[in-house]
Short mmCIF file of C-alpha atoms in Angstrom, two decimals:
data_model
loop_
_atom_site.label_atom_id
_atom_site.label_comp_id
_atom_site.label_asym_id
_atom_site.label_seq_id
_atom_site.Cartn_x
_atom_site.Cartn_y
_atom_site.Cartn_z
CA UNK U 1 60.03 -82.79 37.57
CA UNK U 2 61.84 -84.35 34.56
CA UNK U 3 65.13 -85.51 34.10
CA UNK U 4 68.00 -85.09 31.58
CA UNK U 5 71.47 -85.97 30.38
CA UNK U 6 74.16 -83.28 29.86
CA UNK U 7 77.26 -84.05 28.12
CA UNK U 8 80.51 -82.61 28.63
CA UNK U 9 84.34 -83.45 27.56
CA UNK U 10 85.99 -83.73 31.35
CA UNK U 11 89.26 -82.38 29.86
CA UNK U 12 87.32 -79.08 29.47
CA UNK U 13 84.76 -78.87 31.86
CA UNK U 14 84.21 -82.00 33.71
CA UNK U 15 82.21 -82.79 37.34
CA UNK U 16 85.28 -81.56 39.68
CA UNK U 17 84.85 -77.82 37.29
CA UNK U 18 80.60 -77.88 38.80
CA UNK U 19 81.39 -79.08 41.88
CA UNK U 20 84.11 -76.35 41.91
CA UNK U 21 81.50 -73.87 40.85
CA UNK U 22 78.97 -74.57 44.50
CA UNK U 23 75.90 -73.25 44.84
CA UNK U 24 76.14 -69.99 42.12
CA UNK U 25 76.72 -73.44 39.69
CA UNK U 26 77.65 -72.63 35.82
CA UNK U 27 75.94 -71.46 32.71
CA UNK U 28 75.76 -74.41 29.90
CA UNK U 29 76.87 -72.41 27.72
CA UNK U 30 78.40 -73.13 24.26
CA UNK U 31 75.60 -75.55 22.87
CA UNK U 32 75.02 -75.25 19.19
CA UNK U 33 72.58 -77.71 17.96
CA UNK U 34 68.89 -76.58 17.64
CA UNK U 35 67.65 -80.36 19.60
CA UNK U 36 69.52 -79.70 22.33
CA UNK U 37 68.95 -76.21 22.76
CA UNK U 38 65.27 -77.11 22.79
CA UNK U 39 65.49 -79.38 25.27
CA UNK U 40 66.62 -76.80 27.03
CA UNK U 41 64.11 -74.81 26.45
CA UNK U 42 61.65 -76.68 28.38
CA UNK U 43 63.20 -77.32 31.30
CA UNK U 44 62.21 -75.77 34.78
CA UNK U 45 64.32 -74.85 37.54
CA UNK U 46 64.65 -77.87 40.02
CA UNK U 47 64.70 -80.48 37.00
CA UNK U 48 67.63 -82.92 37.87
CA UNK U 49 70.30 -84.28 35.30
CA UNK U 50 73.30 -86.62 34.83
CA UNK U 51 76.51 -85.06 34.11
CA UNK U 52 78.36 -87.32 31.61
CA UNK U 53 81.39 -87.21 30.11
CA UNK U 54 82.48 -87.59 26.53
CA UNK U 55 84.86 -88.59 25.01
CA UNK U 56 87.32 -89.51 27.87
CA UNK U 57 85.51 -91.64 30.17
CA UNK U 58 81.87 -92.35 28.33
CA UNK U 59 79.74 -92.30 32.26
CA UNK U 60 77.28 -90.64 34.16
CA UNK U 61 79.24 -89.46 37.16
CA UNK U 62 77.26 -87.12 38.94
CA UNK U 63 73.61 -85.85 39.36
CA UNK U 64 72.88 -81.79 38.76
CA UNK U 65 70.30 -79.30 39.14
CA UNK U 66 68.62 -76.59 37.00
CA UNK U 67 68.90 -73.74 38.85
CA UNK U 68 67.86 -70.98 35.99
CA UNK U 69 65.95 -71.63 33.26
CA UNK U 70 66.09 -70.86 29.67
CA UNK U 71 68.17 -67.28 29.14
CA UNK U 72 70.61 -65.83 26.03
CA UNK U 73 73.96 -67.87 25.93
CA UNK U 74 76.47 -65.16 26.95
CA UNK U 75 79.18 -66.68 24.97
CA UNK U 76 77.72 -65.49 21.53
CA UNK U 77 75.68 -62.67 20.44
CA UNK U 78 73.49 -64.86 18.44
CA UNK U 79 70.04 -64.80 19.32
CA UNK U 80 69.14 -68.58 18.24
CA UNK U 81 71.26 -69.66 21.24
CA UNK U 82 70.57 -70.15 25.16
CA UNK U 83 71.18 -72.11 27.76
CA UNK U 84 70.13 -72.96 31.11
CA UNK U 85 72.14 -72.70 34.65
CA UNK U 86 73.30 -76.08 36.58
CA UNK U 87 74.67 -77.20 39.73
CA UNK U 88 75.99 -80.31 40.89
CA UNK U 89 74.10 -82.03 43.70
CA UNK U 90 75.95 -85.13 44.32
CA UNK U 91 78.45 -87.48 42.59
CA UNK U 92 77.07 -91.24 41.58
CA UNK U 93 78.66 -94.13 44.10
CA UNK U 94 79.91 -95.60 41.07
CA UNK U 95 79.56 -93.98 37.46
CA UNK U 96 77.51 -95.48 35.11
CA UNK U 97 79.56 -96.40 31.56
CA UNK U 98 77.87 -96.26 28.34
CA UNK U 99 78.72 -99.62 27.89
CA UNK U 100 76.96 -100.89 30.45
CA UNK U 101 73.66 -98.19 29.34
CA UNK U 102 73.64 -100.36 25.87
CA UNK U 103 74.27 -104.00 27.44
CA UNK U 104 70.95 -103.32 29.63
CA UNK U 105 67.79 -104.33 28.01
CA UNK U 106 65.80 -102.05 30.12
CA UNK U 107 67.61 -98.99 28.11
CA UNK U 108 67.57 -99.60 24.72
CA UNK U 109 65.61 -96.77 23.78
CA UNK U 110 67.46 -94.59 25.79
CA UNK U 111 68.70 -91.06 23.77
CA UNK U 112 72.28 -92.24 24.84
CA UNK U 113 71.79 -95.34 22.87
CA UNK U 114 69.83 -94.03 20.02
CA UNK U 115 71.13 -90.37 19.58
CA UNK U 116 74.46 -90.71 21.38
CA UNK U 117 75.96 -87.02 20.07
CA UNK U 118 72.78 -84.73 21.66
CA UNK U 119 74.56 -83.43 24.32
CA UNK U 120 71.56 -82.51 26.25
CA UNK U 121 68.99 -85.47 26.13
CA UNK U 122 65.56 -86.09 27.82
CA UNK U 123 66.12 -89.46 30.44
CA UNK U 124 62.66 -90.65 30.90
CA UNK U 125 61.11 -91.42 34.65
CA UNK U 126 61.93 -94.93 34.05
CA UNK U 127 65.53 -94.42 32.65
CA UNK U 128 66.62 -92.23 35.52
CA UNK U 129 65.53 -94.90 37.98
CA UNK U 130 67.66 -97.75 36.22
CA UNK U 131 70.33 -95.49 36.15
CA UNK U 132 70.04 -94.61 39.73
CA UNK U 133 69.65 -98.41 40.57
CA UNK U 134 73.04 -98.92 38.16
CA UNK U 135 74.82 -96.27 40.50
CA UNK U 136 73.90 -97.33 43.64
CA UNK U 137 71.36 -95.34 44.37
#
């Protein structure tokens, strides 16, 4: 299994929107940046992620699922672009700022830190179980 970070701007689609969405979860749609969409691309159904929002906010609040791998992105016609399905599995005990991501030493090469914009990023073994320990978890 490996883990990732997706990013999202809670005024648009934030955790309550998945969690809204159950089991049937939502299409992660929309991404335009080649890295990301890559990451994407290798990423098997049952991989887990943080959802983390943007902009308002800057945490990890919740933990999601891939539920469907690597497909076309329905919201263009664009070949270049796909996506994969999510689901939200359970929200963090306490969310996890990016402030307190770059004051840990054990995190410093974290993509968060070092490529803060990809909004989907690879969170190593390792990261996800600081993170975890961070939450509460």
């Amino acid at each position: 299994m490996a883990y990732w970070l997706f990013k999202t701007e809670p005024d648009v689609f934030g955790w309550d929107d998945l969690v809204a969405r159950g089991d049937q979860g939502e299409e992660w749609d929309g991404v335009r940046n080649y890295q990301a969409r890559n990451n994407m691309r290798v990423m098997k159904k049952g991989d887990l992620g943080l959802l983390y929002h943007s902009n308002q906010g800057k945490e990890a609040v919740g933990i999601v699922e891939v539920i469907a791998e690597i497909h076309p992105d329905s919201t263009t016609d664009d070949t270049r672009w796909e996506c994969v399905d999510i689901k939200a599995v359970q929200p963090l005990p306490r969310a996890v700022s990016l402030a307190q991501v770059k004051s840990d030493p054990r995190l410093t090469s974290m993509a968060l830190v070092s490529n803060s914009r990809l909004s989907v990023q690879p969170v190593t073994d390792q990261e996800w179980k600081i993170v975890m320990e961070l939450a509460g978890l």
